[in-house]
Tab-separated table of C-alpha atoms and ligand atoms in Angstrom:
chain	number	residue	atom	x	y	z
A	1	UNK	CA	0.000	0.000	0.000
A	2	UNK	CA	1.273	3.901	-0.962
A	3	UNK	CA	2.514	5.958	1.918
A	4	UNK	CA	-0.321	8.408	2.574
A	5	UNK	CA	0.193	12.142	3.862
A	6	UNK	CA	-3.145	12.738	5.370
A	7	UNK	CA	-4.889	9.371	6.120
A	8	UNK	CA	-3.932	5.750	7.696
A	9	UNK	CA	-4.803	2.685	6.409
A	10	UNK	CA	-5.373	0.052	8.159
A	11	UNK	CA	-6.723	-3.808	8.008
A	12	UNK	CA	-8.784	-6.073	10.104
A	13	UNK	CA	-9.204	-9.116	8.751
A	14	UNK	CA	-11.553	-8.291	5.425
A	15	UNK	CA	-12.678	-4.766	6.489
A	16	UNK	CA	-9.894	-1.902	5.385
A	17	UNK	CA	-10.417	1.492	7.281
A	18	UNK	CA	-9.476	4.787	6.032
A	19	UNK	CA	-8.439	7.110	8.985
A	20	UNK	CA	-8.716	10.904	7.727
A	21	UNK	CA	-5.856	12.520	9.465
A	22	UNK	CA	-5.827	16.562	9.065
A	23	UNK	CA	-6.749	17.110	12.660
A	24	UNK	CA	-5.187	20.515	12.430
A	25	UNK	CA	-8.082	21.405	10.272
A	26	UNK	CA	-10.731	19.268	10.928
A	27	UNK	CA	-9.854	17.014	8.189
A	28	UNK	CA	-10.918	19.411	5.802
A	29	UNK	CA	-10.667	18.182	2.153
A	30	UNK	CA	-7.668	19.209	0.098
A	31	UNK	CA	-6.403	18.491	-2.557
A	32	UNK	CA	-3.289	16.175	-0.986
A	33	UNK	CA	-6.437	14.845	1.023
A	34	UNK	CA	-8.776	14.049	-1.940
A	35	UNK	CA	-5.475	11.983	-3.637
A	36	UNK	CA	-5.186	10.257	-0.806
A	37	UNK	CA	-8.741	9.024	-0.033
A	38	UNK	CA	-8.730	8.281	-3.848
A	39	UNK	CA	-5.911	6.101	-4.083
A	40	UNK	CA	-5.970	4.175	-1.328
A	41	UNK	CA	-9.777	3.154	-1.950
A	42	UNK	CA	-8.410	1.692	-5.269
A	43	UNK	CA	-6.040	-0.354	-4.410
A	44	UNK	CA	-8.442	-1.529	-1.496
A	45	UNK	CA	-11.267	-1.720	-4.115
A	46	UNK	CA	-8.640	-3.806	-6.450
A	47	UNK	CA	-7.543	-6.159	-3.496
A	48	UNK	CA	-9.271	-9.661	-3.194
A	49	UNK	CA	-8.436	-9.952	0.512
A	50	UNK	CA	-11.022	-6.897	1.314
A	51	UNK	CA	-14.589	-7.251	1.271
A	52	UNK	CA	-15.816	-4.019	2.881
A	53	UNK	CA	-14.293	-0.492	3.587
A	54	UNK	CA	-14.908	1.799	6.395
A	55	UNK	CA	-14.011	5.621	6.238
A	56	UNK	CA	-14.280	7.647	9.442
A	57	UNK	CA	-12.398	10.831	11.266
A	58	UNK	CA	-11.423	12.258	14.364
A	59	UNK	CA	-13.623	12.175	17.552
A	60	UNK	CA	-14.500	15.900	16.573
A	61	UNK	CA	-14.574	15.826	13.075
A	62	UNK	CA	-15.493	13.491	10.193
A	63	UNK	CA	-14.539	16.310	8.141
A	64	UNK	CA	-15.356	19.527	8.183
A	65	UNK	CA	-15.958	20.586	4.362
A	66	UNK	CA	-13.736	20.985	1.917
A	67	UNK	CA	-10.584	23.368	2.145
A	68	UNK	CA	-11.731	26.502	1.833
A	69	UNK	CA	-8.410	28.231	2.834
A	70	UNK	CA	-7.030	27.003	-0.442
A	71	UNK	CA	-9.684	27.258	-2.900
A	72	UNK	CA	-10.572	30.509	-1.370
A	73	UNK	CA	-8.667	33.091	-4.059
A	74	UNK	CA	-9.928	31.162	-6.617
A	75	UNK	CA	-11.573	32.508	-9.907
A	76	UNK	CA	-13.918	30.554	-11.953
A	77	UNK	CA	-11.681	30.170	-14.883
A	78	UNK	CA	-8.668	28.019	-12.880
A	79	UNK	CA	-11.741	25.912	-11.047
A	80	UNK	CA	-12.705	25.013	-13.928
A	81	UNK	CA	-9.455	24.484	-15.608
A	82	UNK	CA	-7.985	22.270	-12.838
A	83	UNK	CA	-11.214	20.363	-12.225
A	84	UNK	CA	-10.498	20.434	-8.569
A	85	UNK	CA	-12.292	17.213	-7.050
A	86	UNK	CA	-13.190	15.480	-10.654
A	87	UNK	CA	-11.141	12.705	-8.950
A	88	UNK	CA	-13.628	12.156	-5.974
A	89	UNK	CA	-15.751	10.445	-8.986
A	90	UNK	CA	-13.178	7.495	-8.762
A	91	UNK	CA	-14.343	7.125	-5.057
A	92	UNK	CA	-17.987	7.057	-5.520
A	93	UNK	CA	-17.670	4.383	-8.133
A	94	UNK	CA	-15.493	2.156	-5.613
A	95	UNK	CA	-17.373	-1.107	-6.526
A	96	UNK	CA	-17.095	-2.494	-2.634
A	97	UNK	CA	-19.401	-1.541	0.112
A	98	UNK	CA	-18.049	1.338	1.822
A	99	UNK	CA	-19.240	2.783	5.253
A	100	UNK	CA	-18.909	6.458	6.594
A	101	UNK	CA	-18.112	6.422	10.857
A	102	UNK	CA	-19.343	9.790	11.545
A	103	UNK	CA	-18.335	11.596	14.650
A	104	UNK	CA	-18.729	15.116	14.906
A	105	UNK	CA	-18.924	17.713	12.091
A	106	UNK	CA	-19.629	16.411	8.625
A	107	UNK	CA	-20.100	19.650	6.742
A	108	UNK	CA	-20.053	20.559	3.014
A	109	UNK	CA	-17.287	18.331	0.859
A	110	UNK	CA	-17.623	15.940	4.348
A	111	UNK	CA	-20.843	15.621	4.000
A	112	UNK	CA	-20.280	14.570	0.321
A	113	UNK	CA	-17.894	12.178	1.139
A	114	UNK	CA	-20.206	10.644	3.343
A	115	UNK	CA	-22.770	10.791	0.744
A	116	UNK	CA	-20.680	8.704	-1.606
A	117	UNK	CA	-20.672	5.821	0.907
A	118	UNK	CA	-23.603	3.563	0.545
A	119	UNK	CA	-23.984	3.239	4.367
A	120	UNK	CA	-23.589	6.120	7.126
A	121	UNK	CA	-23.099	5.135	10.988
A	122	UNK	CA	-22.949	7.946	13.461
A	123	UNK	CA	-22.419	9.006	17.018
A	124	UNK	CA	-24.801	10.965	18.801
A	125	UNK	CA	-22.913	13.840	18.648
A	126	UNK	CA	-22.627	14.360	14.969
A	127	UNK	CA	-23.414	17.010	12.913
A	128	UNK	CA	-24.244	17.618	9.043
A	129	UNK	CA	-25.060	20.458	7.198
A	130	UNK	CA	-24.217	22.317	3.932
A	131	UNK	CA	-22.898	25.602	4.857
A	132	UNK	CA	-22.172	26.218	1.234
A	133	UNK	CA	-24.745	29.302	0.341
A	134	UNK	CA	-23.621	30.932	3.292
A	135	UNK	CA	-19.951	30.913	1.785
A	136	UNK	CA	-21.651	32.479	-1.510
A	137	UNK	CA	-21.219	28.911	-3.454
A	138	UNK	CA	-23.312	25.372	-3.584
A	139	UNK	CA	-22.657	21.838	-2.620
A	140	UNK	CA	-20.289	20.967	-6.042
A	141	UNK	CA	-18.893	17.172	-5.016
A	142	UNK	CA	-22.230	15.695	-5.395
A	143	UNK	CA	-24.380	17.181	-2.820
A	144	UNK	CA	-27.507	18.780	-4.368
A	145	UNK	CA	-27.474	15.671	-6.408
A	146	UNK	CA	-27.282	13.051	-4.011
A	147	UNK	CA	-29.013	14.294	-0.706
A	148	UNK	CA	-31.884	14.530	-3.076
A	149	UNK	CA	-31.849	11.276	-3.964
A	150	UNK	CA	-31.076	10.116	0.001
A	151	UNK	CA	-33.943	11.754	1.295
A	152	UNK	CA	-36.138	13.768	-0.990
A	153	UNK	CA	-36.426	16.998	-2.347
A	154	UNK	CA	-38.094	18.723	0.533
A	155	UNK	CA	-35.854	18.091	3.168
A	156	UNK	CA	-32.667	18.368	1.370
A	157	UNK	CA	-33.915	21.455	0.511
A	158	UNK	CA	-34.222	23.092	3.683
A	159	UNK	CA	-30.886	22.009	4.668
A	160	UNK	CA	-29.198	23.410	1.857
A	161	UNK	CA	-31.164	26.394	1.393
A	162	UNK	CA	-30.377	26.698	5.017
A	163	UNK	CA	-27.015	26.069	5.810
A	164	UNK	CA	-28.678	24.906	9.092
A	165	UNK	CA	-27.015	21.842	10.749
A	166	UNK	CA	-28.611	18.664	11.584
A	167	UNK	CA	-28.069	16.177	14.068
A	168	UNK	CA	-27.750	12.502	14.144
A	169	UNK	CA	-31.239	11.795	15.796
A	170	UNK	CA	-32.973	14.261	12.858
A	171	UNK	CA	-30.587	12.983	10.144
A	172	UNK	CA	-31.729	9.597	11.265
A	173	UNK	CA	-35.216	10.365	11.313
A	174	UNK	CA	-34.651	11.932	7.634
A	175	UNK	CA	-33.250	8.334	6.400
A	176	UNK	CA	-29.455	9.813	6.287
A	177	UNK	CA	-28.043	7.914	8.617
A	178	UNK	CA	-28.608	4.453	9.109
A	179	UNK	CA	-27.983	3.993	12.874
A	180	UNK	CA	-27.144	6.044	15.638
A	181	UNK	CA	-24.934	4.726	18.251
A	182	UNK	CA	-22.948	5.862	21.571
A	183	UNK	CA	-19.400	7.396	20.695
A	184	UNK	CA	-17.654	5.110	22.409
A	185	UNK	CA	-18.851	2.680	20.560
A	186	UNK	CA	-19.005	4.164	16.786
A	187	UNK	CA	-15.485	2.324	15.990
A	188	UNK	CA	-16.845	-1.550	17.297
A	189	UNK	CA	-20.137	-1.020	15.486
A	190	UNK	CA	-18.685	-0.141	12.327
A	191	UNK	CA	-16.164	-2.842	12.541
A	192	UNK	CA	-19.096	-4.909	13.285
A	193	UNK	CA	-21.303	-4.022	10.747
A	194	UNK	CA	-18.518	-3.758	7.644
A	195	UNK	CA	-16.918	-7.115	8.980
A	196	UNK	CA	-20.893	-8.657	8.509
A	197	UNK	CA	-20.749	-7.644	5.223
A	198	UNK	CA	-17.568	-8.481	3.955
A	199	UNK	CA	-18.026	-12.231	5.200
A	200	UNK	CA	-20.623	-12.485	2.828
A	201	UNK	CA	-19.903	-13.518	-0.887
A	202	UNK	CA	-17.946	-10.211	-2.600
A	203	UNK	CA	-19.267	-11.194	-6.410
A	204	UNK	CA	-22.944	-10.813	-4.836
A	205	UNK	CA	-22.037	-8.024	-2.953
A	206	UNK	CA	-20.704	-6.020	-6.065
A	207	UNK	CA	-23.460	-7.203	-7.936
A	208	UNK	CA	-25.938	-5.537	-5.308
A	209	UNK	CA	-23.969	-2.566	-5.074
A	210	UNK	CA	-23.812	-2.098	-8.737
A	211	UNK	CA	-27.557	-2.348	-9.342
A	212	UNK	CA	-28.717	0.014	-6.603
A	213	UNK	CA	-26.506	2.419	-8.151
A	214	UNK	CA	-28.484	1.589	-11.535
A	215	UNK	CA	-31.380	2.381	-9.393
A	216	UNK	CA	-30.468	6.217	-8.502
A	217	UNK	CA	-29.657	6.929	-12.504
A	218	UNK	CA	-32.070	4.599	-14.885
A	219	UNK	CA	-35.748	4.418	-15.642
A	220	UNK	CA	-37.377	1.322	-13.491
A	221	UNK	CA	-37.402	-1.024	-16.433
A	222	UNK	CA	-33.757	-0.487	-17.914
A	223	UNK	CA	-32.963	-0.775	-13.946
A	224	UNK	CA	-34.805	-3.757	-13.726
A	225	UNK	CA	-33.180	-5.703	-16.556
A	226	UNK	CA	-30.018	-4.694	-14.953
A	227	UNK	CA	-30.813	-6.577	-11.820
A	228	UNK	CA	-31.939	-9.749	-13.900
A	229	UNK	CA	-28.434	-9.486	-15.587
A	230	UNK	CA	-26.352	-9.078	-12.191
A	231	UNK	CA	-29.119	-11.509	-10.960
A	232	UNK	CA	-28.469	-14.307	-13.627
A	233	UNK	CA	-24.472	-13.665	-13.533
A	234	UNK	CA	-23.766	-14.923	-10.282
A	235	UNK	CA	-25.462	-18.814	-10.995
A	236	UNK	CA	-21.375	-18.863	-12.724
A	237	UNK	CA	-19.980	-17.982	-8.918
A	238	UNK	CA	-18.567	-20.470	-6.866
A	239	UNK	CA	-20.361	-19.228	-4.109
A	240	UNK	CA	-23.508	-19.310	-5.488
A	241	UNK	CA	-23.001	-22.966	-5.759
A	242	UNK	CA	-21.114	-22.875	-1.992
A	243	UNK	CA	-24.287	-20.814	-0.330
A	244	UNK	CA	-27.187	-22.963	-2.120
A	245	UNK	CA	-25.675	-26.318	-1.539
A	246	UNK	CA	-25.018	-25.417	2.545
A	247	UNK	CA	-28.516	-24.111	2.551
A	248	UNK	CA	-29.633	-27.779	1.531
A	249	UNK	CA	-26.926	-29.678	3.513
A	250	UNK	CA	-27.828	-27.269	6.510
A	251	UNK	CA	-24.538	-26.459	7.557
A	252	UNK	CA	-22.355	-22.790	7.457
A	253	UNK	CA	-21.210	-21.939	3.689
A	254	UNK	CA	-17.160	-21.467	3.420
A	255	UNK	CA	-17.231	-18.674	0.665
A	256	UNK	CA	-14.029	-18.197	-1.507
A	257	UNK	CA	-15.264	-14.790	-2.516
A	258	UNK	CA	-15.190	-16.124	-6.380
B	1	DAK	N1	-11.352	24.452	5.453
B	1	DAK	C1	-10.160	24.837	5.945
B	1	DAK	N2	-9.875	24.871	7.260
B	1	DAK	C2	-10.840	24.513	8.115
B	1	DAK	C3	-12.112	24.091	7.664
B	1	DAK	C4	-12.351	24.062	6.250
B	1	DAK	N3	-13.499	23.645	5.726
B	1	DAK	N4	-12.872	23.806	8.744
B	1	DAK	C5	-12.092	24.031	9.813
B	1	DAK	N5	-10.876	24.447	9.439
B	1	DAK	C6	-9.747	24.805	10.300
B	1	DAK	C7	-9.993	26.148	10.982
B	1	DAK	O1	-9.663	27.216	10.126
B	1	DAK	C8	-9.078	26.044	12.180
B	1	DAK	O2	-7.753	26.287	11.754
B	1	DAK	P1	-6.776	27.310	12.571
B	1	DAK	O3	-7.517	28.585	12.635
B	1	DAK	O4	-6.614	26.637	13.921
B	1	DAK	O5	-5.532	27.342	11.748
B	1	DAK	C9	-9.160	24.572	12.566
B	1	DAK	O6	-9.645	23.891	11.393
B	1	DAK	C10	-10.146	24.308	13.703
B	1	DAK	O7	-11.391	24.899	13.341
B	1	DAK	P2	-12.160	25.950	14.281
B	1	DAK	O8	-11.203	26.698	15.151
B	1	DAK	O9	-13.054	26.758	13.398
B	1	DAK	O10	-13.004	24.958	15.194
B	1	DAK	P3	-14.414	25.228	15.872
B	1	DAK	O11	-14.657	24.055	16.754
B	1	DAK	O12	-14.488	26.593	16.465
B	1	DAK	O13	-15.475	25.187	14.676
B	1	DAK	C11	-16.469	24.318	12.660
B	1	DAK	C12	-15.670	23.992	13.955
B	1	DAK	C13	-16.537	23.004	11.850
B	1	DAK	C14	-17.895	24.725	13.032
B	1	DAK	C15	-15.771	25.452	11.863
B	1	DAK	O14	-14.394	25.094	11.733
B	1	DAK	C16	-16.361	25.663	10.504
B	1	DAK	O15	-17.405	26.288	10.363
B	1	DAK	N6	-15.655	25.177	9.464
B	1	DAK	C17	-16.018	25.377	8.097
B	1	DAK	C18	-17.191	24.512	7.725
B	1	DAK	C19	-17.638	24.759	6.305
B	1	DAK	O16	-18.065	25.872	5.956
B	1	DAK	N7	-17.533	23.740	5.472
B	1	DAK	C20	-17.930	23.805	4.085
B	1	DAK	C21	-16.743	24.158	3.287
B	1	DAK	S1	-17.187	24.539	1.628
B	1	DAK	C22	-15.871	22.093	-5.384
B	1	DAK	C23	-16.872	21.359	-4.990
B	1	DAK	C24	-17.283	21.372	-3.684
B	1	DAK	C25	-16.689	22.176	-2.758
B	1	DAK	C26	-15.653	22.904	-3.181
B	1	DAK	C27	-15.220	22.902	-4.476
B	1	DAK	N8	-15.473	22.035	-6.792
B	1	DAK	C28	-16.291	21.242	-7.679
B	1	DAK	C29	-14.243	22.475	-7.213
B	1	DAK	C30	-17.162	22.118	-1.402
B	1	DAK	C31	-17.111	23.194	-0.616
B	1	DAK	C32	-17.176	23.063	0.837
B	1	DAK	O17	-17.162	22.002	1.419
């Protein structure tokens, strides 16, 4: 694995975590950051031996937007020359399962990179919010886009319209976050639920990953046929055979993630 600047890696068993590490800004996302998160969720993502990743931050901060002390002199033209976080793209199509731990402030770009996981654990004390208009910009890794599609128009509206934060219990309530749990305990539970997941078989857990995506971009009956496809694909897997046949023998399947 690459020697990272601003995160740790780190492996247990088939779940790989990815520690932000900026605490002197709240792990605010920069570029050094972005490269980072990117790279080393490839070569997890490209590495047989890991079935699930989680991605978390400090006790205070999951991360607290995106840089703005270097983006902040800025024009338009050199944003959109250097296509600044084009390469958070690569993240969100990570074809594992991949879990946000959320402690503390997930604001703007944090948010977002919480949005691009498919599943978000958080402590009680964290908070989420898109102070973005209130900087004179918009959400612009994904935000307006995909907190729509989390939890409707309505209520994604008022938060970004807003800029008003939102706690764990209300972002629960809203369908955000999945579960809430104690902060002592965010770590276990995540380890918990990511090492759940990556036990089971990875070719059906890519397959269900990849056609919920389908789900958030295609009309129901294109989406649909991509499900029978993914579907119909694994009866080739070894542990399709492995999972059936210990179903019938009643005993535990032994999956070879293949
Ligand atoms: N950027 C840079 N530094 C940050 C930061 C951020 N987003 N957030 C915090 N820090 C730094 C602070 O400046 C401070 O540094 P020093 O002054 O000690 O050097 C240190 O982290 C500790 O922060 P505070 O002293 O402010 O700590 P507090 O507990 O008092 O307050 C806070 C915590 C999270 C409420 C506060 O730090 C805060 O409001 N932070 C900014 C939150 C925010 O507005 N986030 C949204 C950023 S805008 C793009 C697409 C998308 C975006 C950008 C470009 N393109 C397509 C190109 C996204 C934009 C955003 O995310």
């Amino acid at each position: 694995m690459t020697n990272f600047e601003t995160i740790r890696v780190e492996r247990r068993d088939r779940v790989a975590w990815i520690h932000l590490d900026r605490p002197e800004a709240l792990n605010a996302l920069n570029e050094r950051l972005m490269r980072d998160v990117v790279a080393a969720a490839g070569e997890l993502d490209a590495d047989d031996g890991v079935g699930a990743i989680v991605v978390t931050g400090s006790e205070r901060a999951f991360a607290a937007g995106a840089d703005i002390k270097e983006m902040a002199s800025k024009s338009t033209a050199e944003m959109r020359a250097d296509d600044h976080f084009g390469e958070w793209l690569k993240f969100a199509a990570v074809r594992k399962p991949v879990i946000a731990a959320v402690s503390g402030y997930a604001l703007g770009g944090g948010l977002e990179l919480a949005l691009m996981c498919d599943i978000i654990v958080a402590t009680d004390s964290a908070k989420f919010g898109f102070p973005e208009v209130g900087l004179g910009v918009i959400p612009g890794i994904g935000g307006t886009q995909r907190l729509v599609r989390a939890i409707g128009y309505p209520k994604a509206a008022e938060i970004i319209l807003t800029g008003r934060r939102i706690d764990a219990e209300e972002a629960e309530r809203a369908g955000l976050v999945s579960r809430v749990v104690e902060a002592s305990r965010l770590l276990d539970e995540a380890q918990e639920l990511a090492a759940g997941i990556a036990a089971k078989p990875l070719p059906a857990l890519v397959a269900a990953k990849a056609a919920m995506d389908a789900a958030l971009e295609l009309p129901l009956a294109e989406g649909l046929a991509l499900e029978t496809e993914h579907f119909t694909a694994l009866f080739d897997t070894e542990d399709q055979q492995e999972g059936m046949a210990a179903f019938a023998e009643k005993r535990e399947p032994r999956f070879r993630h293949r």
